[in-house]
Coordinates of C-alpha atoms in Angstrom, one line a residue:
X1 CA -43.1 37.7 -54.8
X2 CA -44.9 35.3 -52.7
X3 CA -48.2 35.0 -50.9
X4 CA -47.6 34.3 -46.8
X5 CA -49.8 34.2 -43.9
X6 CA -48.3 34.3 -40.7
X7 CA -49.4 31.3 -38.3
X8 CA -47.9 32.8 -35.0
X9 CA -49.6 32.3 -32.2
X10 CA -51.3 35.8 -31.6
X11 CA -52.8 34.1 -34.0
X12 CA -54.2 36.8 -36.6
X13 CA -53.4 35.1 -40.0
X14 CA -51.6 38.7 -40.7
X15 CA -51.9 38.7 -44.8
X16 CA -48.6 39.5 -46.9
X17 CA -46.5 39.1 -49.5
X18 CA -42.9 38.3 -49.2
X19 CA -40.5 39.4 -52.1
X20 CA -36.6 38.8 -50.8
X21 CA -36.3 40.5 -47.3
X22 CA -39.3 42.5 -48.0
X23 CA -42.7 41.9 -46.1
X24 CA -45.5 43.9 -47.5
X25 CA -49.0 43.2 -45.8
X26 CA -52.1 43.1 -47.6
X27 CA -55.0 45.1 -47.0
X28 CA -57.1 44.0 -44.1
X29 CA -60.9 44.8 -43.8
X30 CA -61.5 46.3 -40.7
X31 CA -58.0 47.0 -39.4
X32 CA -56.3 47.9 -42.4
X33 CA -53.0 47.5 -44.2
X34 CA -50.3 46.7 -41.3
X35 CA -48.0 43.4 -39.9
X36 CA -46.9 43.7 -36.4
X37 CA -43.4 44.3 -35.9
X38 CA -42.7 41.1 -34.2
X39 CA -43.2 39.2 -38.2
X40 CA -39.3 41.2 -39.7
X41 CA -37.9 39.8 -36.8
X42 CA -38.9 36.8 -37.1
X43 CA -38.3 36.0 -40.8
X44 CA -34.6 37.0 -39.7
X45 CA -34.5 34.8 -37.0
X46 CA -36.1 31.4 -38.8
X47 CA -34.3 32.1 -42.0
X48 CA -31.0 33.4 -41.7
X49 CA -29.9 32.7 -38.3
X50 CA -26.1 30.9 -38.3
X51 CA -27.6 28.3 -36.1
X52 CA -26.5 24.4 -37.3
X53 CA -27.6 21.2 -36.6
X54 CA -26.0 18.8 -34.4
X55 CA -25.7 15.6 -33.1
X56 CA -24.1 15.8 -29.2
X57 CA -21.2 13.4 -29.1
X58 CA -19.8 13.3 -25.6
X59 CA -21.1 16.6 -24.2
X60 CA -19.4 18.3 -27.7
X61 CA -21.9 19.7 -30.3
X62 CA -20.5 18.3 -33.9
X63 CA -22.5 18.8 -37.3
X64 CA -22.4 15.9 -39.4
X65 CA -24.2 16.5 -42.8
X66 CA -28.4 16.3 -42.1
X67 CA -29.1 12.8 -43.5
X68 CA -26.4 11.6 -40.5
X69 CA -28.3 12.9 -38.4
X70 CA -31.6 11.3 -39.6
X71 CA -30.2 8.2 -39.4
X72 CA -28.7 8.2 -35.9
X73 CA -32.5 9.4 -35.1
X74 CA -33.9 6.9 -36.8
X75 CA -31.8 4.4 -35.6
X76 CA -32.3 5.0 -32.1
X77 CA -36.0 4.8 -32.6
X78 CA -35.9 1.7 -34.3
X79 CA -33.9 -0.1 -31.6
X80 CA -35.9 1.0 -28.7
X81 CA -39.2 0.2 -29.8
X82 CA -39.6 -1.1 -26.2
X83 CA -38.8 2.0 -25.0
X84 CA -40.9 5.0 -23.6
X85 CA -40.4 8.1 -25.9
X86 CA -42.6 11.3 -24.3
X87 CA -43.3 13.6 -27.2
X88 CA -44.0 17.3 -26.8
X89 CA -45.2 19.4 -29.7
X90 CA -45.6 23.1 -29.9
X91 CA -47.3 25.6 -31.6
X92 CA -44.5 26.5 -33.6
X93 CA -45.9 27.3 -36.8
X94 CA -49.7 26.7 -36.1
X95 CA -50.0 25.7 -39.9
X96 CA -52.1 22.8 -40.6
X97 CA -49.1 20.5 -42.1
X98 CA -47.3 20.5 -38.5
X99 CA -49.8 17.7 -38.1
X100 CA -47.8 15.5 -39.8
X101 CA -45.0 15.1 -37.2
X102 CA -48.2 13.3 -35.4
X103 CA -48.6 11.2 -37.9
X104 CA -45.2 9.9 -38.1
X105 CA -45.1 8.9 -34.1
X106 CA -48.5 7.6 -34.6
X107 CA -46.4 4.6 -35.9
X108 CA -45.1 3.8 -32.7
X109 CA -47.1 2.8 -30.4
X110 CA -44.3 3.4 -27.7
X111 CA -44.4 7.0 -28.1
X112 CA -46.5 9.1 -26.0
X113 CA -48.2 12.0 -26.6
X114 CA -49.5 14.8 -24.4
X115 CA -52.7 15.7 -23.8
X116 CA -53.9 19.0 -22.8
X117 CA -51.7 22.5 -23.5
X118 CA -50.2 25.5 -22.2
X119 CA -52.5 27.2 -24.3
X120 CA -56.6 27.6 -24.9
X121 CA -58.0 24.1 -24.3
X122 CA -59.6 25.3 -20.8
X123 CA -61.8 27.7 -22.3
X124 CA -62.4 25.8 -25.4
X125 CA -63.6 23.1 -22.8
X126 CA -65.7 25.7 -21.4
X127 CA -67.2 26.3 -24.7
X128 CA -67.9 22.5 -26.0
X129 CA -69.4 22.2 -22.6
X130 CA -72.2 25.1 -23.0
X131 CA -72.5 24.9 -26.7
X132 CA -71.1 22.0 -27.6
X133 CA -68.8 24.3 -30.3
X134 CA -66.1 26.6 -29.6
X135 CA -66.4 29.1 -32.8
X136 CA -66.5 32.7 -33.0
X137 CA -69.1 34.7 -34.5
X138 CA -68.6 37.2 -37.5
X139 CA -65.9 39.5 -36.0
X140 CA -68.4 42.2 -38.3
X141 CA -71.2 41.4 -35.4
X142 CA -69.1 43.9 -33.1
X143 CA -70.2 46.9 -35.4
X144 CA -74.0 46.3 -34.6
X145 CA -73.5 46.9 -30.6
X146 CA -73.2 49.7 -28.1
X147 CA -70.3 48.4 -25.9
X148 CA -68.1 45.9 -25.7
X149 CA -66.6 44.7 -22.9
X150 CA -63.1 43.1 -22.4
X151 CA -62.9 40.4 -19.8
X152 CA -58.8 40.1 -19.2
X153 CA -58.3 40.3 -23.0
X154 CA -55.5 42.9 -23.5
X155 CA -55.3 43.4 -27.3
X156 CA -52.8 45.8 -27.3
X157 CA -49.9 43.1 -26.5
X158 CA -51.5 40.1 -27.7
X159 CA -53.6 40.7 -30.3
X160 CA -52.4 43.8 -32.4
X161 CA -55.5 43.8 -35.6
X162 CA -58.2 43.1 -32.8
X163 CA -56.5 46.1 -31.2
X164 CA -56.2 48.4 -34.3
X165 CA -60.6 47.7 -35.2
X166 CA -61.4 48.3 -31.5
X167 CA -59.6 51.7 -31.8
X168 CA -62.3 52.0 -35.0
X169 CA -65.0 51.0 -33.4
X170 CA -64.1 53.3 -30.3
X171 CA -64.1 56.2 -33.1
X172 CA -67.3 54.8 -34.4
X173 CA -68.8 55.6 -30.8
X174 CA -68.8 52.7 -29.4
X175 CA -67.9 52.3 -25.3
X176 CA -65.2 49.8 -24.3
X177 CA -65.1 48.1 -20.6
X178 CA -61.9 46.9 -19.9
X179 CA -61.3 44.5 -17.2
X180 CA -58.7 43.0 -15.5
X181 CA -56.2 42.6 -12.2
X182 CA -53.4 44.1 -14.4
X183 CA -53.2 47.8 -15.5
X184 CA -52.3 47.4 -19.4
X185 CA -52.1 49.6 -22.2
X186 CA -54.8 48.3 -23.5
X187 CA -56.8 51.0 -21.2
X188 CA -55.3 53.7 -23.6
X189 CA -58.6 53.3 -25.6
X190 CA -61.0 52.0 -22.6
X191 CA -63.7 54.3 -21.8
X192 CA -63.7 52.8 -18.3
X193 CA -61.1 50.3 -16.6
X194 CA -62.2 48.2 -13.5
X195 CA -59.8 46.3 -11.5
X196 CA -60.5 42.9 -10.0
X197 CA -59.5 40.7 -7.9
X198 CA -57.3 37.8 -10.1
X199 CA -59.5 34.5 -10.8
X200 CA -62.7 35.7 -9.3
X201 CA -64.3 37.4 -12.8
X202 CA -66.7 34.4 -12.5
X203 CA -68.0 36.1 -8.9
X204 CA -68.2 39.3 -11.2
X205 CA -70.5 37.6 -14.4
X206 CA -72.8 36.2 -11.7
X207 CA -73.4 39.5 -9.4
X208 CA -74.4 41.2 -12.9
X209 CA -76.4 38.6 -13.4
X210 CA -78.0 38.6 -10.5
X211 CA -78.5 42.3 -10.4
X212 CA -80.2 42.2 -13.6
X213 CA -82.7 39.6 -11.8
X214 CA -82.1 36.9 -15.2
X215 CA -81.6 33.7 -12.8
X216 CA -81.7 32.6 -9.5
X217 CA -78.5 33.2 -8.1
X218 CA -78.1 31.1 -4.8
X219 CA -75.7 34.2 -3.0
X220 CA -75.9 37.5 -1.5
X221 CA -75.2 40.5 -3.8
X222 CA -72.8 41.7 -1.5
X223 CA -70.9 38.5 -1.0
X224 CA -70.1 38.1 -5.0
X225 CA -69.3 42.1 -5.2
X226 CA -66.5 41.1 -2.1
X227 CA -65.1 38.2 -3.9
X228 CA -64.0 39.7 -7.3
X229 CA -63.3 43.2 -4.7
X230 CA -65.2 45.5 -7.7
X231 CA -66.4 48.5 -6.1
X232 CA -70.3 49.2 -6.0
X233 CA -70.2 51.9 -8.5
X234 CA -68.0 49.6 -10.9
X235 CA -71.1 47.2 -10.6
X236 CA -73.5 49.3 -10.9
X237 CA -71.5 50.6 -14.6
X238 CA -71.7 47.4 -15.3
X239 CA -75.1 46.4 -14.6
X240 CA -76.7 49.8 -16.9
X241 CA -74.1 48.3 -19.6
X242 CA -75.7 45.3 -20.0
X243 CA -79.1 46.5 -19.6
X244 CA -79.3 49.5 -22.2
X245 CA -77.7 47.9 -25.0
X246 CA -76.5 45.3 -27.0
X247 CA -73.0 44.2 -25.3
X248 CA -69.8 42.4 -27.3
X249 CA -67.8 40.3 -24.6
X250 CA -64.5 39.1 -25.7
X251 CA -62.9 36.9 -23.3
X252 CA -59.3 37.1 -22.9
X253 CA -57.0 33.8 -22.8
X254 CA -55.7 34.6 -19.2
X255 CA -58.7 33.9 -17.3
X256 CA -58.3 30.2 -18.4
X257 CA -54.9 29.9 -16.9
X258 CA -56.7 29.3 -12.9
X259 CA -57.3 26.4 -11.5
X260 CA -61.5 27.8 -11.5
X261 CA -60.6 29.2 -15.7
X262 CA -63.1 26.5 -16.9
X263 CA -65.8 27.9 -14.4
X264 CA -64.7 31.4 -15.1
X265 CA -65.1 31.1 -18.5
X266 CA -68.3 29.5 -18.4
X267 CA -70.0 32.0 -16.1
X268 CA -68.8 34.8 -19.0
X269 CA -71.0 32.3 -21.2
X270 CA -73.7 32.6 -19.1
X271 CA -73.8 36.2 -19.1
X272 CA -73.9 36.5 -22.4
X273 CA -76.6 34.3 -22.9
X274 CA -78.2 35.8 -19.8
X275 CA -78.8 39.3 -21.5
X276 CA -78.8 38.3 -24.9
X277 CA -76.0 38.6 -26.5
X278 CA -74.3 35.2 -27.6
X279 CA -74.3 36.8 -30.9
X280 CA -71.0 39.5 -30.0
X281 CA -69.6 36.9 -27.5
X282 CA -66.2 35.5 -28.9
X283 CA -63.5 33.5 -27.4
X284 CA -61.7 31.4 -29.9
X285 CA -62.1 29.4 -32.8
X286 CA -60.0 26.8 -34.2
X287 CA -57.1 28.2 -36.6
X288 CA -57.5 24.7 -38.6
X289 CA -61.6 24.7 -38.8
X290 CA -62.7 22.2 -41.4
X291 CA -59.2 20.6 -41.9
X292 CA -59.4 16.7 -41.6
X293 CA -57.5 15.4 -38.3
X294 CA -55.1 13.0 -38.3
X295 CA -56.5 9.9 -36.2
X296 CA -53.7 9.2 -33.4
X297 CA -54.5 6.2 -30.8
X298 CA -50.8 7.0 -29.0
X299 CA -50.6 6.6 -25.4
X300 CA -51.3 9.9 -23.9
X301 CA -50.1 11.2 -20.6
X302 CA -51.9 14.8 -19.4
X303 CA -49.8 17.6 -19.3
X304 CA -50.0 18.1 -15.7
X305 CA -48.2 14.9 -15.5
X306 CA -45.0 15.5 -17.5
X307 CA -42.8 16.4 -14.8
X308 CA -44.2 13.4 -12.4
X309 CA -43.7 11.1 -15.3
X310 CA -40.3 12.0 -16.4
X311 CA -39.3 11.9 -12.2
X312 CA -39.7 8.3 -11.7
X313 CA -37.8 7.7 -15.1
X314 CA -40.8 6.4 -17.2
X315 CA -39.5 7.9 -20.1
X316 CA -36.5 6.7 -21.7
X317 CA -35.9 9.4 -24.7
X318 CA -37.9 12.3 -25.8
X319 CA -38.8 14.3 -28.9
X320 CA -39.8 18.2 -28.5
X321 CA -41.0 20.1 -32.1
X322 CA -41.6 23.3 -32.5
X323 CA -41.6 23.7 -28.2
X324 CA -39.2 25.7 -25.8
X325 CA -40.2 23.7 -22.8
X326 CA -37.2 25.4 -21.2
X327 CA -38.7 28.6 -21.0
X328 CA -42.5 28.3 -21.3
X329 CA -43.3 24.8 -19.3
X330 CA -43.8 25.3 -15.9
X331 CA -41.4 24.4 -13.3
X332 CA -38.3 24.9 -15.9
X333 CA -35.5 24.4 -13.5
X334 CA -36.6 20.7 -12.6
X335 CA -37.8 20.1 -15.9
X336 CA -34.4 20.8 -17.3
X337 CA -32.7 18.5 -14.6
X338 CA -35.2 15.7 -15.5
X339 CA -34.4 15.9 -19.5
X340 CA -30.7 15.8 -19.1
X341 CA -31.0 12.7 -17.9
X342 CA -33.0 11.2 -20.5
X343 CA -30.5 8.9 -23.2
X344 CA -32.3 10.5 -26.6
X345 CA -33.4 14.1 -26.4
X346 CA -34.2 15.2 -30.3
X347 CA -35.2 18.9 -30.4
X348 CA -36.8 20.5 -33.7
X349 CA -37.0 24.0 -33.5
X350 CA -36.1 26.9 -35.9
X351 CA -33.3 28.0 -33.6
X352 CA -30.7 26.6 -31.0
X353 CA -33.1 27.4 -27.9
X354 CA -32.3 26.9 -24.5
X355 CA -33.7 23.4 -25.1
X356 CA -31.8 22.8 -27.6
X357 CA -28.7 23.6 -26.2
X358 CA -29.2 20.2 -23.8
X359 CA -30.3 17.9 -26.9
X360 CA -28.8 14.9 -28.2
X361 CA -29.8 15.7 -31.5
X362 CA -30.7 19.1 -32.8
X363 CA -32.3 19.8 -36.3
X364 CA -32.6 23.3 -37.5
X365 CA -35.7 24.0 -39.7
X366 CA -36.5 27.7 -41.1
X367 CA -40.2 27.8 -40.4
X368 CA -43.5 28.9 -41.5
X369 CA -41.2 31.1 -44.0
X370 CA -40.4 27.8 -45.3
X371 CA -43.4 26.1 -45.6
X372 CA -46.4 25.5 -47.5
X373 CA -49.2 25.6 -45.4
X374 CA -52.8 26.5 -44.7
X375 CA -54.0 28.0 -41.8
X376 CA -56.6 30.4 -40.7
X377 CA -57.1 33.0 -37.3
X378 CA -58.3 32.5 -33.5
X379 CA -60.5 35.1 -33.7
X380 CA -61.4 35.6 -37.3
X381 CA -63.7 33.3 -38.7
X382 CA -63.2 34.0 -42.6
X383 CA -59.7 33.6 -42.7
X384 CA -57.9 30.2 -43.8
X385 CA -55.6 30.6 -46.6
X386 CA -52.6 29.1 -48.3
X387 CA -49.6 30.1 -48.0
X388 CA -46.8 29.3 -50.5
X389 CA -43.1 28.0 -49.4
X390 CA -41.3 31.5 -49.5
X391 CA -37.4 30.6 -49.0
X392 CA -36.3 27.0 -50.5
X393 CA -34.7 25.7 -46.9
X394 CA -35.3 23.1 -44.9
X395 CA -38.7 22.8 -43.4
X396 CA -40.8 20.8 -41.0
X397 CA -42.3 18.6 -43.9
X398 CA -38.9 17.8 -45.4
X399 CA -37.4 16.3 -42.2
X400 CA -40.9 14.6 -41.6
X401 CA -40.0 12.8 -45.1
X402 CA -36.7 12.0 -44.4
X403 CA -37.1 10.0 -40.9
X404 CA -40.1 8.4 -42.4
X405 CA -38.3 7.1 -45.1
X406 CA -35.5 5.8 -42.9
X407 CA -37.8 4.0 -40.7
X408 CA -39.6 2.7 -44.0
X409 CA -42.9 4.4 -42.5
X410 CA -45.2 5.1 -45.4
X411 CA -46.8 8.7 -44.9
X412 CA -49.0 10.5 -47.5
X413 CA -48.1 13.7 -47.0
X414 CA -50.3 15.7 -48.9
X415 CA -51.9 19.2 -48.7
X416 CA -55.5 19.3 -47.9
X417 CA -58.4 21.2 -50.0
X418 CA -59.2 24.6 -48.4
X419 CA -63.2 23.8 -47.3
X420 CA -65.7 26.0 -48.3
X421 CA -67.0 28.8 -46.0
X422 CA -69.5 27.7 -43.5
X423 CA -72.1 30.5 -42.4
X424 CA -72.1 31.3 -38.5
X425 CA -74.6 29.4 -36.8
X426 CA -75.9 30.5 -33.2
X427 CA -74.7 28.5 -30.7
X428 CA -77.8 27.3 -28.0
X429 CA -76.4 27.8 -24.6
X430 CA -77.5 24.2 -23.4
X431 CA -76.0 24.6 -19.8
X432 CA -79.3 25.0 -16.7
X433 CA -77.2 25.2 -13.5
X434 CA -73.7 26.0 -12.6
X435 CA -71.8 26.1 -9.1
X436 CA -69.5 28.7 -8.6
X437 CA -65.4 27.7 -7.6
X438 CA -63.8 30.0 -5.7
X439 CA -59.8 30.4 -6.2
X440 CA -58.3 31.1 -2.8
X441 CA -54.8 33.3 -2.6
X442 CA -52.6 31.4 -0.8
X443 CA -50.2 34.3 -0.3
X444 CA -48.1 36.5 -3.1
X445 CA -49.7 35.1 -6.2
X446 CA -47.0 35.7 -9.5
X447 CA -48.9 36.5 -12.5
X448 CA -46.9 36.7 -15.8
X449 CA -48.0 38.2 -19.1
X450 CA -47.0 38.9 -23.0
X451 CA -45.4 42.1 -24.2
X452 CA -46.1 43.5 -28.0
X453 CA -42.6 42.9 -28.9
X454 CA -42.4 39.0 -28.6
X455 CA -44.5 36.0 -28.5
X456 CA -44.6 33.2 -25.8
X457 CA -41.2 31.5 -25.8
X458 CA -40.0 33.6 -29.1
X459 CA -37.4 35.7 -27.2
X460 CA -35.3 38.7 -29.1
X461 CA -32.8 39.8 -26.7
X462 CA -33.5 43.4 -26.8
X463 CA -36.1 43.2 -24.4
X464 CA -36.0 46.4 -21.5
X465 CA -39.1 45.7 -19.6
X466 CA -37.8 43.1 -17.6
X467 CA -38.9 44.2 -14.3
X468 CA -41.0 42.5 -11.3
X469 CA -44.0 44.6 -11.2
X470 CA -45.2 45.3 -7.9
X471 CA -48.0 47.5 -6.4
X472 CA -47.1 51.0 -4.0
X473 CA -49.0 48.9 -1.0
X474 CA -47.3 46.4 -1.2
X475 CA -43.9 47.7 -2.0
X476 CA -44.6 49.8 1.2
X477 CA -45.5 46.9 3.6
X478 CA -41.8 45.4 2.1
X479 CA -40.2 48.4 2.8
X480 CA -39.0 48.6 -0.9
X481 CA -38.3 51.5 -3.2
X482 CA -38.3 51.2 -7.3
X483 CA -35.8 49.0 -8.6
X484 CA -34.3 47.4 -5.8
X485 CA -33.5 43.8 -6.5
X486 CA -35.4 41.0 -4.5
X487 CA -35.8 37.2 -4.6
X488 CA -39.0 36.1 -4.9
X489 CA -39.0 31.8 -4.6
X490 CA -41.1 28.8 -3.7
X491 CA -40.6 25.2 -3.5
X492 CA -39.1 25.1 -7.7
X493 CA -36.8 27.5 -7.4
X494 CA -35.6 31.1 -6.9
X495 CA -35.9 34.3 -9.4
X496 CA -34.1 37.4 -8.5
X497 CA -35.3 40.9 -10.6
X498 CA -35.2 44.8 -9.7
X499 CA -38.9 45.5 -8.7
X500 CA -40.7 48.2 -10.1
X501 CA -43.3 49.9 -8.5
X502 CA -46.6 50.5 -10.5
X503 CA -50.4 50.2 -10.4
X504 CA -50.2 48.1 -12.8
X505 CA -50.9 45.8 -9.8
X506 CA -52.8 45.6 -6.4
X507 CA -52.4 44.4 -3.6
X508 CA -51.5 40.6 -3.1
X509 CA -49.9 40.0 -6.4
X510 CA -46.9 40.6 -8.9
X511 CA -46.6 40.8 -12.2
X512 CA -43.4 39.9 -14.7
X513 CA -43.5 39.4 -18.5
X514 CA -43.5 35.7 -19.0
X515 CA -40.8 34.0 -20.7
X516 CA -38.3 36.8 -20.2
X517 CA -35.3 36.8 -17.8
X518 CA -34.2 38.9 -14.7
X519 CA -31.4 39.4 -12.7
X520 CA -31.5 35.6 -12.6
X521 CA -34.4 33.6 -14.2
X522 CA -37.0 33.7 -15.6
X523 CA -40.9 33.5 -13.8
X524 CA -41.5 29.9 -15.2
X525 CA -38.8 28.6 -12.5
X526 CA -41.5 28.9 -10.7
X527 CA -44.6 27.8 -12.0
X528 CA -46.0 24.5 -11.4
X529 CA -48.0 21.5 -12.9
X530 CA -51.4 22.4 -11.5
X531 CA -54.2 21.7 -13.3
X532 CA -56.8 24.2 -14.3
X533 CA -60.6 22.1 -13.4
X534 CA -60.8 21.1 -17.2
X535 CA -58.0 18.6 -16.6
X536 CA -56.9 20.1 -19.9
X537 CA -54.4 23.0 -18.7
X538 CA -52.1 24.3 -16.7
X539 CA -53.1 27.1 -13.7
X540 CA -50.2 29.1 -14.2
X541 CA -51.3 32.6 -12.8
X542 CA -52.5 29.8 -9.8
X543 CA -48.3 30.4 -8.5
X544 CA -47.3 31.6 -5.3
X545 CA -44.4 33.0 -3.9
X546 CA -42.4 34.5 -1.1
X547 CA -40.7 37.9 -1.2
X548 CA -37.4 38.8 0.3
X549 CA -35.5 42.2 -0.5
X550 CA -32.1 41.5 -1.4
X551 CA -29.5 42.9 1.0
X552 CA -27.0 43.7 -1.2
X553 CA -26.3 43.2 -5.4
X554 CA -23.6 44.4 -7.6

């Protein structure tokens, strides 16, 4: 039987042991003894799916023996040293030894990295700019308030054990505020939901705060109450929250996904400090706290860019790891046009994903099932563990080894001391003034979302809820009824889906889980490359489309 911890990006740091196809969790304090049913399905798919490695010989997938294919890899990067290579890594397995595919390109100063993610580095930017830190404190804080308030973070769906104590801490009598554009099931244990407007919970943080009469906001109550379109009562809620009791605020990962998510997270930040409470504020914290960094001077190109970059053919091959750019880039219709056309695409993944399928070269690994690692939680500060190498397959680590050795690249690859335990310092709020950005609709704003079953770009096929969400006002003004099929399109593409009617949304926006397809498509057609105002992210929820009900479908 072996020790695991799963480093999927909820990410929890789920505890377990693994004996054969067996997965049985360790006890948790807090939330208990449980793993989400997302972690079977994956050991199944990373260990003992029939997907094979390939090399693409003249549009035919053949599977030479593995150490063929390293050396047509290596050989190709050897002999284009004067070559761009973009290089787009994942979160895969967020285990600390993933850093070591860095530290192989780091050898070549022709490759280029990418800076800035699809994922947290907006808020943590709005973090390291208040406090200069981006850590959580001691999840065991939330037991010392009187509410907690959830600013667009839906546990239910994204973060399971954060779901399963805030169901204990409801039964301990604690209130929870749950806010956000889109009705989600994490209401079922909300003592009070409040809608608002997408991208304007920044508006929200300062009319509380200047309710409350804590700083000098320069705007008239009734102008911020119209911008994030929360009703006076809501406010008011709101307002008595804050003031008659010690208030948790956990801030949800969506609100960073605007092109204002910098300035909406840091006006959350600034309510917490505000009315004291920067002790039961949490965000994120970093899954790898303590580890030592590998130290990569790459070119770097920012993530906003990739698509610009790859149009006016600066790139000449590419490397993706642990990524399904495909599905969970923006823009995934161009992107995919643009890649084809690169002369070395090498794809490592743990299955033959949809961007795999267009690869020159495709190596299958099996995972954080098998591999040794160390990694910790998001939202948990006392959790970084080992975990032992469970099934004796191929892994991340042993292809690192392989292509360094046929490129003669000396790598010590080597597994780090787990650090000691820091205490939880305060963080001082160092921020005196901040402007507030308004994010303007510019018509039918898309928003897409994660479902319990699945993560990200880790699709299952059995997936029902595959519907375009839309509001009964807005179904009405299109003359729809439920499940009629539509197009909904913009200048990447078109997506066609059967609607479903639901107050799930409001007016002026739709709602589809991300990642998963429709009729035809999939909502990352038709994202695009805007950056959020870090410079560090992408504004996906910033996407805007046209709607048009389909005449007639079979």
């Amino acid at each position: 039987m072996k020790k695991f911890i799963c480093s999927k990006d909820c990410i929890e740091a789920c505890f377990a042991y693994v004996d054969g196809l067996s997965i049985i969790p360790e006890n948790r304090e807090n939330t208990g003894r449980f793993v989400c049913s997302k972690l079977g399905k994956f050991l199944q798919r990373e260990v003992f799916s029939s997907d094979l490695s390939f090399i693409n010989v003249n549009g035919k997938q053949e599977h030479p023996d593995l150490q063929e294919i390293i050396k047509s890899i290596a050989s190709y990067i050897s002999v284009n040293k004067d070559k761009n290579i973009l290089f787009i890594r994942g979160s895969g397995s967020l285990g600390y030894m993933m850093n070591y595919w860095d530290l192989l390109f780091s050898h070549f100063p022709n490759i280029y990295f990418v800076d800035g993610s699809l994922c947290l580095e907006t808020g943590e930017s709005a973090h390291i700019k208040d406090f200069g830190v981006y850590v959580n404190p001691p999840v065991e804080n939330l037991s010392e308030v009187d509410n907690i308030v959830l600013f667009g973070r839906d546990a239910h769906n994204v973060s399971p054990h954060l779901y399963s104590y805030l169901k204990k801490l409801k039964n301990d009598g604690k209130k929870i505020i749950y806010i956000d554009p889109i009705l989600r099931k994490t209401v079922r244990i909300s003592d009070r939901y409040i809608r608002i407007k997408p991208a304007s919970d920044n508006f929200l943080a300062a009319a509380i705060i200047k309710n409350l009469s804590l700083d000098d906001i320069p705007y008239d109550l009734n102008y911020l109450i119209e911008k994030c379109n929360v009703s006076e009562n809501d406010l008011s809620y709101l307002v008595d929250t804050f003031k008659n009791g010690k208030t948790g605020i956990i801030t949800g990962y969506g609100l960073q996904r605007y092109k204002n998510g910098e300035n909406i997270v840091r006006w959350i930040n600034r309510l917490a400090y505000f009315t004291n409470n920067l002790n039961y504020l949490y965000y994120v914290r970093s899954s790898k706290a303590g580890l030592p960094k590998p130290d990569i001077k790459n070119p770097t190109i920012n993530i906003s860019e990739i698509l610009s970059y790859l149009n006016k053919g600066f790139f000449h091959g590419g490397i993706i790891v642990a990524s399904n750019p495909l599905i969970s880039y923006p823009s995934s219709k161009k992107l995919e046009e643009l890649l084809k056309k690169l002369t070395f695409l090498l794809v490592v993944d743990t299955n033959k994903t949809e961007t795999a399928e267009i690869a020159t070269h495709f190596i299958k690994v099996h995972g954080m099932f098998a591999q040794e690692d160390i990694s910790g939680s998001y939202f948990y500060d006392n959790r970084l563990h080992k975990r032992d190498k469970v099934f004796d397959k191929l892994s991340d680590i042993d292809v690192i080894k392989a292509i360094s050795k046929e490129l003669e690249v000396n790598i010590d690859i080597k597994f780090p001391p787990i650090p000691e335990k820091k205490e939880y310092e305060t963080r001082k709020y160092k921020t005196n003034s901040l402007q507030l950005l308004e994010n303007k609709s510019e018509g039918l704003r898309l928003i897409s979302g994660s479902h319990y079953s699945y993560l990200n770009s880790q699709r299952f096929g059995d997936f029902v809820e595959n519907f375009i969400y839309i509001s009964p006002i807005d179904a009405q003004k299109y003359n729809l009824t439920d499940e009629e099929v539509v197009n909904i399109s913009n200048e990447n593409g078109t997506i066609k889906g059967k609607v479903k009617i639901s107050e799930m949304c409001d007016e002026g926006y739709l709602f589809c889980y991300k990642c998963q397809d429709l009729i035809e498509g999939h909502p990352n057609i038709l994202t695009t490359y805007t950056p959020t105002d870090s410079f560090t992210g992408i504004a996906l929820y910033d996407t805007f489309v046209q709607l048009e009900k389909q005449k007639y479908h079979q």
